Each structure stands twice: as C-alpha cells, then as structure tokens.
Short mmCIF file of C-alpha atoms in Angstrom, two decimals:
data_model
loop_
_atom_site.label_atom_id
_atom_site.label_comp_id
_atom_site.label_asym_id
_atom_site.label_seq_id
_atom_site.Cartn_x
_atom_site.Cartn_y
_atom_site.Cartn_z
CA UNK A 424 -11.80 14.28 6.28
CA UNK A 425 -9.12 12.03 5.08
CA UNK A 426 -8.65 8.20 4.14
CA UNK A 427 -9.40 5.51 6.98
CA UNK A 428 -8.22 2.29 7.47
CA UNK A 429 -10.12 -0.55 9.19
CA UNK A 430 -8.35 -3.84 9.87
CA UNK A 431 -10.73 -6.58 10.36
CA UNK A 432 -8.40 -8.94 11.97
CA UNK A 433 -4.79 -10.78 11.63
CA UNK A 434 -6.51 -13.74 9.60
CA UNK A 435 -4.40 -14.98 6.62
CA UNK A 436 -4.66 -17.51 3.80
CA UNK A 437 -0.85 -16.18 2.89
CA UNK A 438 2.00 -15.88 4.94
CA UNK A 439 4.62 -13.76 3.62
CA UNK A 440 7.90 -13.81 4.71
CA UNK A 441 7.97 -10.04 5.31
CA UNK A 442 4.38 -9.50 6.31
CA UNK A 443 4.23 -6.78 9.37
CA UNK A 444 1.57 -8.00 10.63
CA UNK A 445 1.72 -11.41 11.04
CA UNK A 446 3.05 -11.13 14.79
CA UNK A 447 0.39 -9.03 16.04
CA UNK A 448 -2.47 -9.98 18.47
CA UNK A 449 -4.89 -8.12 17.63
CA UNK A 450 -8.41 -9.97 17.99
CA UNK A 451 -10.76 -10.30 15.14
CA UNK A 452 -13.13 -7.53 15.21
CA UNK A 453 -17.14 -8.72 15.05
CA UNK A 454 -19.28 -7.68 13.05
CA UNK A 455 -20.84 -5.18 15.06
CA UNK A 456 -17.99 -4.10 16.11
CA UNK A 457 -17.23 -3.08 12.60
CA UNK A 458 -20.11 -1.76 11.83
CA UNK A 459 -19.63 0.48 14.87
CA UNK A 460 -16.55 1.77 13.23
CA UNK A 461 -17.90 2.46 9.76
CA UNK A 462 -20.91 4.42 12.08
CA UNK A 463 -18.05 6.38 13.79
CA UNK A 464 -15.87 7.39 10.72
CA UNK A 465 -19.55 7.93 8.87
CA UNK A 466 -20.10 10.87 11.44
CA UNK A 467 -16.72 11.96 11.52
CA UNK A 468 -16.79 13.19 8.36
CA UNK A 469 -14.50 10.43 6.28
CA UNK A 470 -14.92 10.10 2.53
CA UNK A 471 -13.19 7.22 1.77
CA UNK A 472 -12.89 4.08 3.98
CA UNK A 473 -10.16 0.71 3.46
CA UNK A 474 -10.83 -2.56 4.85
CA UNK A 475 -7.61 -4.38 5.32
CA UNK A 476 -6.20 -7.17 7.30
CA UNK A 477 -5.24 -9.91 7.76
CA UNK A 478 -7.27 -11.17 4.53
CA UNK A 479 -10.25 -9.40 4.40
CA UNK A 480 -11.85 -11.97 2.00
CA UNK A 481 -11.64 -14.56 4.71
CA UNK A 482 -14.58 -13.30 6.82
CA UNK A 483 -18.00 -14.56 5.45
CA UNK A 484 -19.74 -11.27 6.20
CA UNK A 485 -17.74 -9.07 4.03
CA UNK A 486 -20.41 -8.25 1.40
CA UNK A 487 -22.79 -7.24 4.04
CA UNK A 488 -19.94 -5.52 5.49
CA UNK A 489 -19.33 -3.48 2.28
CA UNK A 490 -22.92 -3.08 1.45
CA UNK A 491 -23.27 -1.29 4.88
CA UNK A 492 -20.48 1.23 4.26
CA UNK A 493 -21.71 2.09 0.94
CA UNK A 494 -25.32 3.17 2.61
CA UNK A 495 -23.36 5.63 4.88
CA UNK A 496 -22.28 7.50 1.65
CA UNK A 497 -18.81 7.23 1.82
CA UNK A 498 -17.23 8.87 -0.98
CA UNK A 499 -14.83 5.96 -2.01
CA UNK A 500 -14.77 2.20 -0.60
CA UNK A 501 -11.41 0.24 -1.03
CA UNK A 502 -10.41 -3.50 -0.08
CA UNK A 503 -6.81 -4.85 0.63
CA UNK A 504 -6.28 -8.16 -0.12
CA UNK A 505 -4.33 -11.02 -2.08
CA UNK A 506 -7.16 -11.55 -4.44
CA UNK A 507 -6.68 -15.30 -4.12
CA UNK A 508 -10.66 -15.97 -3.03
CA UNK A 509 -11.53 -13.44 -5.80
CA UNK A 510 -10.46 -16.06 -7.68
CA UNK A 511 -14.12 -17.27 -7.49
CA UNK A 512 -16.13 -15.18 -9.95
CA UNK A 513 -19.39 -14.90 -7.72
CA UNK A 514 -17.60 -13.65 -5.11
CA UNK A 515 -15.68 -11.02 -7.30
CA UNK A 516 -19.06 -9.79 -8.53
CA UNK A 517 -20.47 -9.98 -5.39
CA UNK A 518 -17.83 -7.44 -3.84
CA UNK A 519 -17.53 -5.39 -6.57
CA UNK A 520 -21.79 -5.34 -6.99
CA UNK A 521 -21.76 -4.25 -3.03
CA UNK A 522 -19.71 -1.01 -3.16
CA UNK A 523 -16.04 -1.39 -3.53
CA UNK A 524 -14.66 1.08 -5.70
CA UNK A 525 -11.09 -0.45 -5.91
CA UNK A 526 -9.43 -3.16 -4.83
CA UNK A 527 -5.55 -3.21 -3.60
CA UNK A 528 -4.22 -6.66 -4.84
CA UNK A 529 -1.17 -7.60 -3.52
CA UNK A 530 1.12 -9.40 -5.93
CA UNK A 531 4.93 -9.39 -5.86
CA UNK A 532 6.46 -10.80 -8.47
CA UNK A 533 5.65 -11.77 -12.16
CA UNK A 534 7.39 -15.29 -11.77
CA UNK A 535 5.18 -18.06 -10.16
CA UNK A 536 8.22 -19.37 -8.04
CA UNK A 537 9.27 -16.23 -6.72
CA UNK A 538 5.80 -15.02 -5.74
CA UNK A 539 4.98 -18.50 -3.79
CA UNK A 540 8.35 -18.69 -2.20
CA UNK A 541 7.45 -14.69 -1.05
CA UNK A 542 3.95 -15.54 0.36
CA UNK A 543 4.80 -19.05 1.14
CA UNK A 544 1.40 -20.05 -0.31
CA UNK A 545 2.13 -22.91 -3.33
CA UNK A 546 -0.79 -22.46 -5.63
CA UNK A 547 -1.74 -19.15 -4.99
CA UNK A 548 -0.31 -17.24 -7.89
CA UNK A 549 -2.80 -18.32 -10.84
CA UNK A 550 -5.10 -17.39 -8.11
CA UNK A 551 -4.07 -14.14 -7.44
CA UNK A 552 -3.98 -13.25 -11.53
CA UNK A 553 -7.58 -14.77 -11.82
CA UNK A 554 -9.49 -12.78 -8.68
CA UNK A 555 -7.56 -9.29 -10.60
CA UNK A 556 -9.00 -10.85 -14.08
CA UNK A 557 -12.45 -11.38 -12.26
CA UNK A 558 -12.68 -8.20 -10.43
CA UNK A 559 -12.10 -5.96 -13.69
CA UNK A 560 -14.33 -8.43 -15.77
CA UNK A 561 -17.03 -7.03 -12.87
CA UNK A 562 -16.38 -3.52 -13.11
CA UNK A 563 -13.81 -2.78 -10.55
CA UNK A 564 -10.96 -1.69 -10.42
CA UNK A 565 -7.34 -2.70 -9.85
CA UNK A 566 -4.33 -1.52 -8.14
CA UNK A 567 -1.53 -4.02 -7.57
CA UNK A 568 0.36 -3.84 -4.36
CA UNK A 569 3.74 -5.02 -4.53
CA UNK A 570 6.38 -4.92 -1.95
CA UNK A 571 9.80 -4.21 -3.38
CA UNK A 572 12.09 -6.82 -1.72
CA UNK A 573 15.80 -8.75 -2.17
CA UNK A 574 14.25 -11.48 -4.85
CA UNK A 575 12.37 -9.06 -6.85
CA UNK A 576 13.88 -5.44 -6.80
CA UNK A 577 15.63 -6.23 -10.04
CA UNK A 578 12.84 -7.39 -11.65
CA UNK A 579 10.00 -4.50 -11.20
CA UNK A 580 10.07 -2.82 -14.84
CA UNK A 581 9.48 -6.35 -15.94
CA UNK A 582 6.93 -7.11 -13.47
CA UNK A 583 5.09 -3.74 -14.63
CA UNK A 584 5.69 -4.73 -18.32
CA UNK A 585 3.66 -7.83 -17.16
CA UNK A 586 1.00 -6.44 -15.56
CA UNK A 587 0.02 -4.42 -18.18
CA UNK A 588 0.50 -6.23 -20.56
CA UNK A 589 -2.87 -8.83 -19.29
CA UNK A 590 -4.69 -5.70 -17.55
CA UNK A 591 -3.67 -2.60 -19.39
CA UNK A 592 -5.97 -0.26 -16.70
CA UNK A 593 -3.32 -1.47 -13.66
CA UNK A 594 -2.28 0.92 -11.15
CA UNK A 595 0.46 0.15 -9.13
CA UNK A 596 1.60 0.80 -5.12
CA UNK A 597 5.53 -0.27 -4.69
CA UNK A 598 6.24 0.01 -0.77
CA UNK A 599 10.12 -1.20 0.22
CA UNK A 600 10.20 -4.22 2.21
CA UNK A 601 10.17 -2.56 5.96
CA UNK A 602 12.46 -5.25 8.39
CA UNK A 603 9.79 -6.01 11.21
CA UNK A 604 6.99 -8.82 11.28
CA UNK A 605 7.70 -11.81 9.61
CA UNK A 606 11.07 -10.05 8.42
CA UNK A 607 12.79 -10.38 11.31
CA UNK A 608 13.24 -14.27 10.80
CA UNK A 609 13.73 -13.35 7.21
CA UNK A 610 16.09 -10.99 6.93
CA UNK A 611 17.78 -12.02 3.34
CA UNK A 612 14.18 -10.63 2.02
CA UNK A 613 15.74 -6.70 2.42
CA UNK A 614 17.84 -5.26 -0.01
CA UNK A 615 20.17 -2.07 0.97
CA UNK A 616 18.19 0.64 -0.77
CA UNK A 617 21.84 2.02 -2.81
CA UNK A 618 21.91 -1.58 -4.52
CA UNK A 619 18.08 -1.35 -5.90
CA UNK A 620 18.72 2.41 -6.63
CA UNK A 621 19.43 1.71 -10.13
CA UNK A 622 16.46 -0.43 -10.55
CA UNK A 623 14.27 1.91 -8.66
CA UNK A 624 14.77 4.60 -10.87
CA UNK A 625 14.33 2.45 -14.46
CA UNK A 626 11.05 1.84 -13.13
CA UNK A 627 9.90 4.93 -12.29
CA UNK A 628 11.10 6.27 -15.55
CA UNK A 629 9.21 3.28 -17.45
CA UNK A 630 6.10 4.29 -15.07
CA UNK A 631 6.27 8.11 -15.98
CA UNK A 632 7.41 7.42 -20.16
CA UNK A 633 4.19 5.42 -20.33
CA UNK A 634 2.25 7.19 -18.26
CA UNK A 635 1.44 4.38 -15.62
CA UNK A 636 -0.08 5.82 -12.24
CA UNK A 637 1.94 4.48 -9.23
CA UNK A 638 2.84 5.76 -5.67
CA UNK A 639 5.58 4.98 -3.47
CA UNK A 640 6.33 4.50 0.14
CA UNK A 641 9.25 3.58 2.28
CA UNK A 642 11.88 5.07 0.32
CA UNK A 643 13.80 7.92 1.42
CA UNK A 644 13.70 11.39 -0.88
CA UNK A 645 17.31 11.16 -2.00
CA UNK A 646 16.16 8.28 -3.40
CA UNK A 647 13.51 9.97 -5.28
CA UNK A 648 14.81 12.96 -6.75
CA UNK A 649 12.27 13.91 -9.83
CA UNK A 650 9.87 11.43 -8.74
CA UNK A 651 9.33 13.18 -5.31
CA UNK A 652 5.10 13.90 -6.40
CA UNK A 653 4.61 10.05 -6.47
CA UNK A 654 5.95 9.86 -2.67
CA UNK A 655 3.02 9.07 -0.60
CA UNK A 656 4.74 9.85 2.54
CA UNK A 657 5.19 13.31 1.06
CA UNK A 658 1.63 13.68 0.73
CA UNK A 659 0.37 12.67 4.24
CA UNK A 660 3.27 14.53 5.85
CA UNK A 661 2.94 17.65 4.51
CA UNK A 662 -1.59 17.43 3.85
CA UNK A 663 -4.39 14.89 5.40
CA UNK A 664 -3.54 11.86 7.94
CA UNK A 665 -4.88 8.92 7.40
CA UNK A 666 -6.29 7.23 10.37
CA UNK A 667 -6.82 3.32 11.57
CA UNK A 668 -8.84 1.64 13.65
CA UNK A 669 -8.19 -1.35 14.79
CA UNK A 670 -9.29 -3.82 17.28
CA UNK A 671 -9.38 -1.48 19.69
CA UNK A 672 -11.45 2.27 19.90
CA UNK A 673 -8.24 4.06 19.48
CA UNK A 674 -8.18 6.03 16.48
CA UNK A 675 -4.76 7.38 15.36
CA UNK A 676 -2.60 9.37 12.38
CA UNK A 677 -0.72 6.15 11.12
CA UNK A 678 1.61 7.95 9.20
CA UNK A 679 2.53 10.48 12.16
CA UNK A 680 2.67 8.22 14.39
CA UNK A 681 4.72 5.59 12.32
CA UNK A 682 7.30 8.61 11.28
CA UNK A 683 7.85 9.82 14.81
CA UNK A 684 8.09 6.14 16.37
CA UNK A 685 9.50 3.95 13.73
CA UNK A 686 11.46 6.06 11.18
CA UNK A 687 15.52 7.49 10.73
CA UNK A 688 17.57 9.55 9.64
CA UNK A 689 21.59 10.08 9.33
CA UNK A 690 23.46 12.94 10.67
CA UNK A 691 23.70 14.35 7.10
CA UNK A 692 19.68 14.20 6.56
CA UNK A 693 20.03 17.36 8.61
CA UNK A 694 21.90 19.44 6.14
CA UNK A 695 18.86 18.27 3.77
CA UNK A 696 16.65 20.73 2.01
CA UNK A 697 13.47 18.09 2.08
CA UNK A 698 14.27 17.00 5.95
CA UNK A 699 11.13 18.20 6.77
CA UNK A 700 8.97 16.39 4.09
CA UNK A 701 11.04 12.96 4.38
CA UNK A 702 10.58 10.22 6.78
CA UNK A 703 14.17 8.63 6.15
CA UNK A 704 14.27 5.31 6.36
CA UNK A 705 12.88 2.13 8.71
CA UNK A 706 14.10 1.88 12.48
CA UNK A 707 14.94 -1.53 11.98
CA UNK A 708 16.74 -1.03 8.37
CA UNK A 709 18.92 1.21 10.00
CA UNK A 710 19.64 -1.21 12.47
CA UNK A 711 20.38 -3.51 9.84
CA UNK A 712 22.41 -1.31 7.13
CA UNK A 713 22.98 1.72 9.04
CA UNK A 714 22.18 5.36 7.51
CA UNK A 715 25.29 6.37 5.57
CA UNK A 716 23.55 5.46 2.24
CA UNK A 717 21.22 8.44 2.89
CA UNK A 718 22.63 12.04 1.62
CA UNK A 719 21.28 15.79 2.13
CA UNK A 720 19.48 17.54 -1.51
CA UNK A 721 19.59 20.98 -1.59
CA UNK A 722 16.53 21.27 -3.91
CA UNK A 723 13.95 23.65 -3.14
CA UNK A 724 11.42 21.69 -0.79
CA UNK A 725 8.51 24.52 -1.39
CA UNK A 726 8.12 23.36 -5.28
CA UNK A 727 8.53 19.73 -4.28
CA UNK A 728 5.51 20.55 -1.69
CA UNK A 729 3.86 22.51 -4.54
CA UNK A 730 3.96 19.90 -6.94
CA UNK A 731 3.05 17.27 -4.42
CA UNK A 732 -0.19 19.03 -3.81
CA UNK A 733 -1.44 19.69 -6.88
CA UNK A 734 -0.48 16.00 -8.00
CA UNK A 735 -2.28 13.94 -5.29
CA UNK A 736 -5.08 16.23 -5.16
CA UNK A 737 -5.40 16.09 -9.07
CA UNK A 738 -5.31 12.08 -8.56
CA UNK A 739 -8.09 12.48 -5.90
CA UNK A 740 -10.12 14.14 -7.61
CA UNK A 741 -10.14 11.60 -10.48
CA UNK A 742 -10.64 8.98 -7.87
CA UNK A 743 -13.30 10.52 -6.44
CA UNK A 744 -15.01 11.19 -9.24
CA UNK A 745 -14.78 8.05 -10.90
CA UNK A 746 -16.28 6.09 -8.14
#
C-alpha cells in the first residue's frame, strides 16, 4: 500500500504568505482520534505514514504519537514541519529516538530577510537551521521543503549551494507556489512559470551534475523536459496514490483528486505526447496567467513512464531500506 498522510490540525507557529492551508477549518484531531487513524492505515496495509499540519511540533503528544506508529510496524515514519521547535535539542532527540525516519523541513530561502518576510515569522530562520542541525546531530534525517515562489525563484541553485554546504546529506522537495490559501491576498508571491524557466532548469542541472536527490511538484512537463523522472506527479499518476486523512473519516487519493478538481491545461496540451502523465498547471494560476505558456512535446511518454518507474522505485527502495 502506498504513502499516507495524516494532518493533525491547522495549528501554526508560521504563517506564510502562500500557505494552502491556512484558510481551512478543519478541527484539531485528538489524540485518539489519531491513533484511530494510524490503527486504520496499520490494517490497511500502509508502509509508510506522514504527519503533517498545521505544525505538527505544536501538539504536546507528538512523541507518544510517533512512538505509537512505530509499534504498528510501519515501514517508514515521516514528519512535516518548519523545524523551528526542533530547535530545542531534547525535543529533536526525542522525535528522532521515537521513530521518525525523516523529517520534511520547510525552509525557503537562504537569506534571513526573505525567509521571515515569506513565513511572516521574525526570528524563526536561525531556528529553522538549528532544529535541521539538531535533528541530523540525532540521527535523522533531512529533506528541505522549499516552495519555489516570486522572491526566491532566482535564487534556488544558491539556496541548494547553501544547504549543502552546512548539511552535505540534504535532500531537497521544490513544489511551485500554487495561488490558493494565504496566496490569494498575496498574489505578488507567484511567478509566471516561463520567467523562472531559466532558473528552474540551472537548478536541476546543478541537482543532477552533483548528484543531489530532489523531486518536484507543481510544474508542468514542458517544463521538465530531461528531468521528467524527478516529477512526483508523474509518479503518483501513472503508480501508487497517496492517501490523507484528515479531520474527518474520509480517506481519499490526494493526487487524483487534486488533478481532476484543481488542475489545467491549454488547448495545445492536447496535441501533447505526455498529456496523459501531466497534471498542467494550478486552477487558480491559470486564472491568474492563463495557459498559453504551456506547449505540446512529442517525446515518447512510454520511456518517460519507464524511466519514472524504475527511478522512484529505485529511490524507495533505498528509503525503505535505510529506515
């Protein structure tokens, strides 16, 4: 069975200008009420399990929380967060002691300014660079989350240059800013995806040259072209769902659903070769920008699909194995 997602509620010690969930009502979920969850997904089948939020690291019973999850012999445990309460080294240990295997930091820029002006947090940066110092100084491991957006897309080979430079085992997650949430009163935060192009692909080749794991999501295939295995939309359309529970009992394919309900293409994405393996772009970008930036590649789709395959399940495997 595939990955799971379990938000724990909307709670936030950040508030970024283009977080997507910052509008929602979902209620906080209790503890049992988690614990019924990680009891569900335990019989379903699931291997690995994500807490997110919200801020996960808000909620004083997220150890026990953890610790729980790890007796139902999940496969893999992961945490979303900021990482600005990991800035507390007992708590680090404490989290990585109980089970996680690796924690999702997000981070979005390298500069102090930008990234506190982004999450509208002053103070939280050092923060954020101590709790990803703390949790690898306690075992864990790191991937940095970081949401490609107006005041940084020029910016991310540096930011990567950065990263690695004071944590050298960094993976790295770019997404492209998606226009809902918090965006909507924020719309100077999204770029048009034809001016970051250039920037897009420097880092990818910087990623691939030094041989830097990252995945992408949000960005259209024609945006993508030789980089199409590191797609993470690729890999959910065209293999496993991933599935969320929220505050609610309903269990769903997030990426199906999202792609059928909040996704677009142009006229021209029909003439595309990869149409079927591409979820265009955001419902509300178009709304913004429109679709002409998008254009049809007549590439064949079955080696992109091929490739895709034996990439993420290589990467699974590894991850997997090293937890």
């Amino acid at each position: 069975m595939p990955s799971n997602l379990i938000r724990l509620g909307n709670k936030c010690n950040q508030n970024c200008v283009f977080c997507t969930v910052a509008l929602d009502n979902e209620k906080e979920l209790t503890n049992e009420e988690v614990k019924r969850r990680i009891e569900f997904l335990s019989r379903e089948g699931a291997d690995i399990i994500t807490f997110t939020g919200g801020e996960p690291t808000l909620r004083e019973d997220l150890v026990e929380l953890i610790q729980f999850a790890k007796k139902r012999k999940f496969k893999r445990i992961e945490l979303q967060t900021n990482g600005v309460l990991l800035s507390d080294k007992k708590l680090a240990q404490r989290v990585v002691e109980a089970g996680v295997d690796e924690v999702l930091v997000s981070l979005h820029s390298h500069k102090k300014e930008i990234s506190e002006k982004l999450t509208n947090a002053p103070g939280t940066f050092d923060k954020t660079l101590n709790g990803i110092k703390n949790i690898l100084e306690a075992g864990g491991k790191v991937c940095i989350s970081h949401v490609i957006n107006s005041l940084n897309y020029k910016e991310l080979t540096e930011f990567v240059k950065f990263m690695r430079r004071k944590f050298p085992t960094l993976s790295f997650y770019f997404g492209f800013v998606r226009p809902n949430g918090n965006t909507k009163f924020n719309r100077w935060v999204v770029p048009k995806i034809s001016d970051a192009d250039f920037y897009v692909y420097k880092l990818f080749d910087y990623c691939r040259k030094n041989k830097i794991p990252f995945s992408v999501e949000g960005l259209p295939l024609c945006y993508m072209q030789g980089y199409e295995v590191h797609s993470s939309e690729v890999h959910r359309i065209i293999s496993e769902p991933v599935f969320y529970l929220a505050g609610g009992e309903t269990k769903y394919d997030v990426h199906r659903f999202v792609i059928e309900n909040f996704r677009k293409k142009g006229e021209q994405c029909e003439h595309c070769f990869l149409k079927d393996i591409c979820g265009g772009v955001w419902m509300e970008y178009a709304e913004m920008y429109g679709t002409e930036e998008l254009f049809p590649v007549f590439i064949s789709k079955e080696e992109i699909v091929k490739s895709v395959k034996e990439g993420w399940e290589s990467w699974r495997r590894s991850l997997l194995k090293r937890s």
